[in-house]
PDB file of C-alpha atoms in Angstrom:
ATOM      1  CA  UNK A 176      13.256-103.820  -4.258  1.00 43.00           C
ATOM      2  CA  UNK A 177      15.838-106.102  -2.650  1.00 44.00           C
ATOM      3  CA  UNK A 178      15.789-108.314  -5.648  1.00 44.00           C
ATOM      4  CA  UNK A 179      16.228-105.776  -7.936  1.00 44.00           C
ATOM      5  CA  UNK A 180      18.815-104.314  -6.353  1.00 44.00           C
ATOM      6  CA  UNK A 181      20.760-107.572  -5.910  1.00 41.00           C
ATOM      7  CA  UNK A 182      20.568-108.436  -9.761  1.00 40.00           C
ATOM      8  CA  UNK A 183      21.495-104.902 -10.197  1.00 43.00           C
ATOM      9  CA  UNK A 184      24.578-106.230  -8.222  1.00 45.00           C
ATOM     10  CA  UNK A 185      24.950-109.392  -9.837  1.00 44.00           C
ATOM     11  CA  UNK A 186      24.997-107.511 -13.410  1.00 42.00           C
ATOM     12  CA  UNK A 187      27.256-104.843 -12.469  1.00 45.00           C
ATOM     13  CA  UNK A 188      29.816-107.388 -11.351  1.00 50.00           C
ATOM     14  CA  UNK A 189      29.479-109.628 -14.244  1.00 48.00           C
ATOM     15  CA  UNK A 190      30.612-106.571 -16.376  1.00 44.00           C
ATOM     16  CA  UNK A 191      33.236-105.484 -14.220  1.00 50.00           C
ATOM     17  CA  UNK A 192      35.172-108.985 -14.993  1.00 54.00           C
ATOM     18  CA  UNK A 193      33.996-109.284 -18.460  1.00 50.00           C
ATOM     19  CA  UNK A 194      35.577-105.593 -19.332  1.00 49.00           C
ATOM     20  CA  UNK A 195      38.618-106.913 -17.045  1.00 54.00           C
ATOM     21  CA  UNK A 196      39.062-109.812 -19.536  1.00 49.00           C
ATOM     22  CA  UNK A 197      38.470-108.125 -22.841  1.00 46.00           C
ATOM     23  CA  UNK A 198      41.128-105.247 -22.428  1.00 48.00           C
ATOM     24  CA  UNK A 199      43.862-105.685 -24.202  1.00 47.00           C
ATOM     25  CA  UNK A 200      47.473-104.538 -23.391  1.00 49.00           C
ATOM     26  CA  UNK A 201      48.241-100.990 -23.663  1.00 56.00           C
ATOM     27  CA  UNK A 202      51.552 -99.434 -24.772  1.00 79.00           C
ATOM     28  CA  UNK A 203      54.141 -97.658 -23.189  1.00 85.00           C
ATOM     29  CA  UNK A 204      53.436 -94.898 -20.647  1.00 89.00           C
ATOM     30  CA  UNK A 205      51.707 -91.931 -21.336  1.00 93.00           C
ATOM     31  CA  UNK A 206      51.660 -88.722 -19.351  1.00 95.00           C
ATOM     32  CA  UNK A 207      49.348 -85.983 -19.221  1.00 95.00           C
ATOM     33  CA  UNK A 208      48.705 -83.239 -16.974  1.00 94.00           C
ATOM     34  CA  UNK A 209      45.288 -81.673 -16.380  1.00 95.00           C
ATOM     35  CA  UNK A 210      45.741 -78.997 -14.034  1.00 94.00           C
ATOM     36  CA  UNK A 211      47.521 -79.974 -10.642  1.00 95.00           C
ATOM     37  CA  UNK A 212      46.372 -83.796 -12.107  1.00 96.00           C
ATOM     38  CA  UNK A 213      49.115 -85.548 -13.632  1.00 97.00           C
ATOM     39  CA  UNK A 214      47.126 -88.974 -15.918  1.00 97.00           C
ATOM     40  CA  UNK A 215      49.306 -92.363 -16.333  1.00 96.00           C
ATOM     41  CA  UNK A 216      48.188 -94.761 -18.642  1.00 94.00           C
ATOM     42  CA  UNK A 217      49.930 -97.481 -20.379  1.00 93.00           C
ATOM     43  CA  UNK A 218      52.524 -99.720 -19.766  1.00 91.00           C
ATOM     44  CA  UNK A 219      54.919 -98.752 -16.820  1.00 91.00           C
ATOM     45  CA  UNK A 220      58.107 -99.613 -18.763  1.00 86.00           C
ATOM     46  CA  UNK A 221      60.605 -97.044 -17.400  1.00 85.00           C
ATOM     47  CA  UNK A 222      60.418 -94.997 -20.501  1.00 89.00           C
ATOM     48  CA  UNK A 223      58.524 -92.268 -19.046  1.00 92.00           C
ATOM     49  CA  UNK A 224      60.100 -92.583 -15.469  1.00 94.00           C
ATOM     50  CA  UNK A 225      62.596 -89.704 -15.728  1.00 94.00           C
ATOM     51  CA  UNK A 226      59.601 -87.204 -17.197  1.00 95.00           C
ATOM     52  CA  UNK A 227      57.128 -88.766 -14.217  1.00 96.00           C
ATOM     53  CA  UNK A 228      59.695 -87.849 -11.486  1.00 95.00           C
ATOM     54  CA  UNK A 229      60.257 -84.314 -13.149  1.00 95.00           C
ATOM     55  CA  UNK A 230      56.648 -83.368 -12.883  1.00 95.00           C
ATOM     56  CA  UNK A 231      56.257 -84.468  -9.256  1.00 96.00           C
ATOM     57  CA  UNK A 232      59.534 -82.498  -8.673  1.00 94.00           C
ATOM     58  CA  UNK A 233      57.738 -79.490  -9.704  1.00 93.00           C
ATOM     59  CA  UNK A 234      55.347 -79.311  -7.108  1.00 92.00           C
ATOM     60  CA  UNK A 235      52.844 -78.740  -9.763  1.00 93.00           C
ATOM     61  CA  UNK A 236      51.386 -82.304  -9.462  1.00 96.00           C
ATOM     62  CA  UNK A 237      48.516 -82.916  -6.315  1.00 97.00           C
ATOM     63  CA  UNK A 238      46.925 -86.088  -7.178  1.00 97.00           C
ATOM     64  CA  UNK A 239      48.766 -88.886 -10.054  1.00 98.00           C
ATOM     65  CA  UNK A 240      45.480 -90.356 -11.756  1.00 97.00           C
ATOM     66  CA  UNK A 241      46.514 -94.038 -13.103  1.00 97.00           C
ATOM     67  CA  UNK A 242      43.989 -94.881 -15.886  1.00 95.00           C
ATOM     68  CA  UNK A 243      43.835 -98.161 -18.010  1.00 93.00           C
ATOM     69  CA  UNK A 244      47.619 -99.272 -16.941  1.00 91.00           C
ATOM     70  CA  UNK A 245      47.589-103.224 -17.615  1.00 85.00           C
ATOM     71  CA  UNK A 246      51.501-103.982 -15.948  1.00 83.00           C
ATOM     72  CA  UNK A 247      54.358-103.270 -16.236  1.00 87.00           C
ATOM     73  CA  UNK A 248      57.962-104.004 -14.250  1.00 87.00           C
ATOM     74  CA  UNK A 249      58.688-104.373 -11.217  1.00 87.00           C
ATOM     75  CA  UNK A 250      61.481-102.134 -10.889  1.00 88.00           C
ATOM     76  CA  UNK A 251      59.829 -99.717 -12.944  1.00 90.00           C
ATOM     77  CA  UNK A 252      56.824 -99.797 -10.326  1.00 91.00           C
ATOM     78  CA  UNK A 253      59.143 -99.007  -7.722  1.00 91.00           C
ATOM     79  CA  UNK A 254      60.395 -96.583  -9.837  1.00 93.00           C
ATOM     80  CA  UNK A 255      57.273 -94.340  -9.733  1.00 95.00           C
ATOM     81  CA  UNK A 256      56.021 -95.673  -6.110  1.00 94.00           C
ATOM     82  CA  UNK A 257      59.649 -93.900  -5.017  1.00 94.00           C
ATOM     83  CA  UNK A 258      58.523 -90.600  -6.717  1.00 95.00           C
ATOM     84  CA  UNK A 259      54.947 -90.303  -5.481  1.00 96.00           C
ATOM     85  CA  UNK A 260      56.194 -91.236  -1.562  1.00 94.00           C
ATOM     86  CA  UNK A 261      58.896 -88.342  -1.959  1.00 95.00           C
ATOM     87  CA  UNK A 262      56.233 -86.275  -3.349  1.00 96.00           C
ATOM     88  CA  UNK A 263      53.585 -86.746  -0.922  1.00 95.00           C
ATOM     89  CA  UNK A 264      50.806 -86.705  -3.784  1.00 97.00           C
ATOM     90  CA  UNK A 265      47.583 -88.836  -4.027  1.00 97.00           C
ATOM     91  CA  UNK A 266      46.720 -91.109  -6.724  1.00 97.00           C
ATOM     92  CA  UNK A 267      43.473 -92.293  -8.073  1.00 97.00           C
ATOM     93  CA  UNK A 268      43.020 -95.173 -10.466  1.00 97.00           C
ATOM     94  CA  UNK A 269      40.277 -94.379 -12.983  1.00 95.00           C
ATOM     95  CA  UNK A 270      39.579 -97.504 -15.144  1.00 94.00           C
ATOM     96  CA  UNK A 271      41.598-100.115 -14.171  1.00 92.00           C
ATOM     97  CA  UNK A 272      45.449-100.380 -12.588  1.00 94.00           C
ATOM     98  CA  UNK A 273      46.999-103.760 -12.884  1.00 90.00           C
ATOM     99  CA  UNK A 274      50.295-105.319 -11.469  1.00 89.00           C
ATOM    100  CA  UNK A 275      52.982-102.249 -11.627  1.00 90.00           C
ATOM    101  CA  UNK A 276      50.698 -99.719 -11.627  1.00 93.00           C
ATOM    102  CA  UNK A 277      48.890-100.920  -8.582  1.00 93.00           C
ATOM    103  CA  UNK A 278      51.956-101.358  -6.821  1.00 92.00           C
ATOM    104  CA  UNK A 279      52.702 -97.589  -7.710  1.00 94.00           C
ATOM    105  CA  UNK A 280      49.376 -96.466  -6.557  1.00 95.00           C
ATOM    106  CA  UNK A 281      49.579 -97.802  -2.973  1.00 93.00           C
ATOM    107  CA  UNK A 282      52.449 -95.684  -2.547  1.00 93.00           C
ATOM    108  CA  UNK A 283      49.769 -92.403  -3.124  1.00 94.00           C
ATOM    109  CA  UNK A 284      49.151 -90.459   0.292  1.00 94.00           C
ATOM    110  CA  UNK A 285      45.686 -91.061  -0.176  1.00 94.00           C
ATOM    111  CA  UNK A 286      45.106 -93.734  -2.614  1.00 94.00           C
ATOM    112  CA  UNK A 287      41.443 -93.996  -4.398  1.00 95.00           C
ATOM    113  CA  UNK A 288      38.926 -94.954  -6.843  1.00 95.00           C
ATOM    114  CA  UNK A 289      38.114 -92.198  -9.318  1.00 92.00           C
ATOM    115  CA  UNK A 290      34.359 -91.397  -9.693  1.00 87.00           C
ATOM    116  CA  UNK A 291      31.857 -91.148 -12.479  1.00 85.00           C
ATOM    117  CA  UNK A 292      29.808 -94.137 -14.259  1.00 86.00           C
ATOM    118  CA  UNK A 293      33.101 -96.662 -15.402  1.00 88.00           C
ATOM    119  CA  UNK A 294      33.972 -99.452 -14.055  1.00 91.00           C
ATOM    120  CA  UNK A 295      37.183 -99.501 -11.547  1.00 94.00           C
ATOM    121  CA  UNK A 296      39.463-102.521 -10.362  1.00 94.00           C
ATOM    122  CA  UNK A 297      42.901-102.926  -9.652  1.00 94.00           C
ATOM    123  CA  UNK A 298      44.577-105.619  -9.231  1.00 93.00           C
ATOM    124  CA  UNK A 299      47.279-106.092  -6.829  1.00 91.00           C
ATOM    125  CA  UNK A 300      50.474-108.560  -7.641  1.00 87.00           C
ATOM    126  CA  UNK A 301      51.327-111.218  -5.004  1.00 87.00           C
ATOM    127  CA  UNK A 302      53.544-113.906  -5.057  1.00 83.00           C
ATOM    128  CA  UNK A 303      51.041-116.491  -3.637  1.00 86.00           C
ATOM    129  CA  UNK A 304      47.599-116.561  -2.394  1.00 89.00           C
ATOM    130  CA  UNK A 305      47.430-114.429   0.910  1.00 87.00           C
ATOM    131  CA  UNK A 306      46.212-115.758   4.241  1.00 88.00           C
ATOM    132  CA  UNK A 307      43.317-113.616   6.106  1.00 86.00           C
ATOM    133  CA  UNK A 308      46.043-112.211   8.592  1.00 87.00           C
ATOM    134  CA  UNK A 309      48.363-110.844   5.356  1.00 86.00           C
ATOM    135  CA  UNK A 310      45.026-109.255   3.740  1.00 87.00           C
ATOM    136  CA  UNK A 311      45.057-107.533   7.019  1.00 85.00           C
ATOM    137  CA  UNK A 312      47.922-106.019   6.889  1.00 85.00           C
ATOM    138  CA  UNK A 313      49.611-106.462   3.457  1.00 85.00           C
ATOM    139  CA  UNK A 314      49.117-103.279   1.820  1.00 84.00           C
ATOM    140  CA  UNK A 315      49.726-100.996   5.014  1.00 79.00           C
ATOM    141  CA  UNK A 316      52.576 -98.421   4.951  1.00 73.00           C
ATOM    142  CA  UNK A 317      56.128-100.925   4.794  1.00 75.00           C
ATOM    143  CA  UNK A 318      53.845-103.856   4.021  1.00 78.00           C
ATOM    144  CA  UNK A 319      52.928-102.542   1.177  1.00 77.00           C
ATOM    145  CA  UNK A 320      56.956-101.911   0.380  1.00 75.00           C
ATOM    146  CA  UNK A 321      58.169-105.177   1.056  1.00 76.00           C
ATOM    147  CA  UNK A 322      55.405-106.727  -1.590  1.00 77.00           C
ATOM    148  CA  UNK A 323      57.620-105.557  -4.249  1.00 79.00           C
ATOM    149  CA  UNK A 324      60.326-107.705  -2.926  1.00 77.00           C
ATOM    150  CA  UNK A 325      58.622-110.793  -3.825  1.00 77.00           C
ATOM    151  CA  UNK A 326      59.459-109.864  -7.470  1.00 76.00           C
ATOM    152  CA  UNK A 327      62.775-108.784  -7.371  1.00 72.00           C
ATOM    153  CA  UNK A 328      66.205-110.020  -6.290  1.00 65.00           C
ATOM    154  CA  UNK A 329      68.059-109.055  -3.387  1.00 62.00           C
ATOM    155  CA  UNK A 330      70.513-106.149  -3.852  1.00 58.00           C
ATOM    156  CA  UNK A 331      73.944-107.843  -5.046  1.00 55.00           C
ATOM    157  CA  UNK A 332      72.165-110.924  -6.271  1.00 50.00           C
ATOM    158  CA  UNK A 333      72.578-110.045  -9.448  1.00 44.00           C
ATOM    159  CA  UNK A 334      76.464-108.881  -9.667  1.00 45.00           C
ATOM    160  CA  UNK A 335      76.746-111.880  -7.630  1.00 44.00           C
ATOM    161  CA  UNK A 336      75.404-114.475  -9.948  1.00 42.00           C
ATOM    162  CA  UNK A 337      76.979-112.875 -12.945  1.00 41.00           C
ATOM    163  CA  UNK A 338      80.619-113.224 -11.197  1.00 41.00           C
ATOM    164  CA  UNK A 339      80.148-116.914 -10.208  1.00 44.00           C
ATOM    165  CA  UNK A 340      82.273-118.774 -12.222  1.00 44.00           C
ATOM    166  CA  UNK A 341      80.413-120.836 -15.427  1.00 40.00           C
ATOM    167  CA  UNK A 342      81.849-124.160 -14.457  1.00 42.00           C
ATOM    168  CA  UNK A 343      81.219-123.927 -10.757  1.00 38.00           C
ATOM    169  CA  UNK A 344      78.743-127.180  -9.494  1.00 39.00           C
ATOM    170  CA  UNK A 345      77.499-125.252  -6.935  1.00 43.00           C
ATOM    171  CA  UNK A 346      73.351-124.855  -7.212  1.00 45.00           C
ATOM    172  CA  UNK A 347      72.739-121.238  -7.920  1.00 42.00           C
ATOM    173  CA  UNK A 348      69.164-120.286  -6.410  1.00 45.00           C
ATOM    174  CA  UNK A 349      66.138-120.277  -8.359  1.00 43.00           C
ATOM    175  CA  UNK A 350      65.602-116.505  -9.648  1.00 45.00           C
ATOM    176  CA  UNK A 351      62.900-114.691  -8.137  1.00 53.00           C
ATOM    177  CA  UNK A 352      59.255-115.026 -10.182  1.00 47.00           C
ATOM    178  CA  UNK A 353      58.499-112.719 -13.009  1.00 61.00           C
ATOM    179  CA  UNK A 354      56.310-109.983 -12.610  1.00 68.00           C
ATOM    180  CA  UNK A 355      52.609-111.613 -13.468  1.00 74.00           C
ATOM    181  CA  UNK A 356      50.227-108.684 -14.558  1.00 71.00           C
ATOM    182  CA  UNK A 357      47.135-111.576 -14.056  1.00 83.00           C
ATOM    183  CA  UNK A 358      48.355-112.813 -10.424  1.00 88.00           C
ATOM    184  CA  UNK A 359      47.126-110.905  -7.626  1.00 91.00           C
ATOM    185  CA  UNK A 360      44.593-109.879  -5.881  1.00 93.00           C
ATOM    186  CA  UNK A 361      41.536-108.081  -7.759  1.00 94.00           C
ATOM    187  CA  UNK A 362      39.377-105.246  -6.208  1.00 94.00           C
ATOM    188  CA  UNK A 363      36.489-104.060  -8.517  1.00 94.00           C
ATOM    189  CA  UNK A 364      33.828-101.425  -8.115  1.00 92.00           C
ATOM    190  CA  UNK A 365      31.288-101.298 -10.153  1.00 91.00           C
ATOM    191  CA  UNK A 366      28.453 -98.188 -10.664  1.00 87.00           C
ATOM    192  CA  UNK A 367      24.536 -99.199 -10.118  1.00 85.00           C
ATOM    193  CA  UNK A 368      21.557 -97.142  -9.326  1.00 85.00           C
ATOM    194  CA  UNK A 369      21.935 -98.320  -5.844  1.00 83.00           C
ATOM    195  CA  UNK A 370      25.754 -97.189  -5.495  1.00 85.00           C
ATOM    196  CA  UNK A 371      28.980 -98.812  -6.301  1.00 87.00           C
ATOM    197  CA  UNK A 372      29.222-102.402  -5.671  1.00 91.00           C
ATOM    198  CA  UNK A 373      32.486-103.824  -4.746  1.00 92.00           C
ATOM    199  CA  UNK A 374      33.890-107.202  -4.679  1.00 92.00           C
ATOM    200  CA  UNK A 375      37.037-108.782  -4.422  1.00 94.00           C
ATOM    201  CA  UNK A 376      39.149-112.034  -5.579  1.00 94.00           C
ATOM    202  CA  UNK A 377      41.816-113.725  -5.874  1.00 94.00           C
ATOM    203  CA  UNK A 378      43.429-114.960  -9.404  1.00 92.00           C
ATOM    204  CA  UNK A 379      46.077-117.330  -9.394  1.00 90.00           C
ATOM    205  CA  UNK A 380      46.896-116.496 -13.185  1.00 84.00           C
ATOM    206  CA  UNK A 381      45.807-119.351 -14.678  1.00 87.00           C
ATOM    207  CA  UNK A 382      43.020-117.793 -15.628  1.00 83.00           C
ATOM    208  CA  UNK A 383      44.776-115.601 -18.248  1.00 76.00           C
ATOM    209  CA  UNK A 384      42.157-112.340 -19.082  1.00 73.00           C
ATOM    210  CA  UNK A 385      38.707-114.116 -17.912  1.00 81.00           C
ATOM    211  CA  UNK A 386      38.674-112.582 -14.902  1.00 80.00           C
ATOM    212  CA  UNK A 387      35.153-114.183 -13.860  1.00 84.00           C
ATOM    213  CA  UNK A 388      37.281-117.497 -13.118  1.00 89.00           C
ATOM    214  CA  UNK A 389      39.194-115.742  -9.965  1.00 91.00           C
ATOM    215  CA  UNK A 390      37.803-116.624  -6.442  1.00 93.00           C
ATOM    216  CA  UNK A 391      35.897-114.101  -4.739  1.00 93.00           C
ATOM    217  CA  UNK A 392      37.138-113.653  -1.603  1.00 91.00           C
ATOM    218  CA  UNK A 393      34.741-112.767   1.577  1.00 87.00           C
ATOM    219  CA  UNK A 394      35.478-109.810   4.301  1.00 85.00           C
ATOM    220  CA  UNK A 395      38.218-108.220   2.264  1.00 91.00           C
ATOM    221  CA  UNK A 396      37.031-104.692   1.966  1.00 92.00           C
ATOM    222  CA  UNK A 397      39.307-102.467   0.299  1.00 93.00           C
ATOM    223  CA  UNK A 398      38.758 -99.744   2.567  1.00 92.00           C
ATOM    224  CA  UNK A 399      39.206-102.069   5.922  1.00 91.00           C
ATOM    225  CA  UNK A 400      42.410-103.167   3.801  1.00 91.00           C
ATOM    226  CA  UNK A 401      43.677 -99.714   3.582  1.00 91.00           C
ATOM    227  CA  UNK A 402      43.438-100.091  -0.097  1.00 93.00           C
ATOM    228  CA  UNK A 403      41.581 -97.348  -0.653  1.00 93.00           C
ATOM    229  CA  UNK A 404      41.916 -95.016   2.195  1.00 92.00           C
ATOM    230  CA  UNK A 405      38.962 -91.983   0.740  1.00 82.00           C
TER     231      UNK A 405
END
């Protein structure tokens, strides 16, 4: 029985990065509400930002379900992480919730996997491989807040650069790194007849959409992470 149920494993993970690596990139946002459930999927561009923080306004919205978002930008992300904190809903990822949308889903008041038979991972942007202390604490409360800054400049940076004269020899400071939808740190669970499985690594993003080349990473439950909090 132990056999069995550790190829059942070994299987269920082995699909879980192979369906990782052969979805493609969706398009822009979609929105959808079912009920007091409000579905994401897509791209989080900013198109659908304005219409997102109009539904959470309502206080029609309980739980935001992200499903099958591949990335996004980084100041759309904190875009809709602003709206779900002000509205004090959950989120759920159903499928899989990459980059942008991850970001967005930490900021959920309970943040989880969705159930039923597919495969779940998310995978959460960082700006260099964590140390077992960060993992710790990286993706609790303001931790989880200050990750977006490792994508973005500082407030004023911008204006700043733009008014520094052209012909000026000062050095100006490299820009922050782009938002990398295949950098970050990947949670999966996948369904078996013995429970979910769940596994974690980390992928430099080198390894473009074959997820199975990411390095699994030991003691980094999601739930002792605060990654999934239900």
């Amino acid at each position: 029985m132990k056999s069995s149920s550790l190829l059942a494993g070994v299987v269920a993970v082995a699909v879980s990065l192979s369906c990782l690596a052969v979805a493609g990139s969706a398009g822009a946002a979609e929105l959808e509400l079912q009920g007091r459930r409000l579905v994401v999927s897509g791209t989080l561009d900013g198109s659908k930002v304005k219409a997102f923080t109009e539904h959470l306004g309502s206080g029609a919205v309980r739980v935001v379900v992200f499903e099958d978002s591949f990335g996004g930008t980084a100041e759309a992300a904190g875009a809709y992480a602003d709206a779900i904190r002000e509205s004090g809903v959950q989120t759920e990822v159903r499928g899989h919730c990459m980059a942008a949308c991850a970001y967005a889903f930490l900021a959920g008041k309970t943040h989880r996997f969705g159930r039923g038979l597919q495969v779940n991972g998310i995978l959460l942007p960082v700006a260099a491989r964590p140390t077992a202390a960060e993992l710790a604490v990286r993706w609790r409360g303001e931790e989880a807040r200050k990750t977006l800054a490792d994508f973005t400049p500082a407030p004023g940076a911008t204006d700043a650069a733009a008014a520094r004269p052209i012909e000026t020899s000062v050095t100006a400071p490299a820009p922050k790194d782009n938002w990398q939808p295949d950098h970050g740190v990947l949670f999966t669970a996948s369904p078996t007849l013995f429970g979910r499985i769940y596994n974690t690594y980390y992928c430099d993003g080198t390894q473009g959409r074959d997820f199975s080349k990411c390095e699994r990473l030991s003691d980094a439950d999601p739930y002792k992470l605060g990654v999934l909090t239900e």
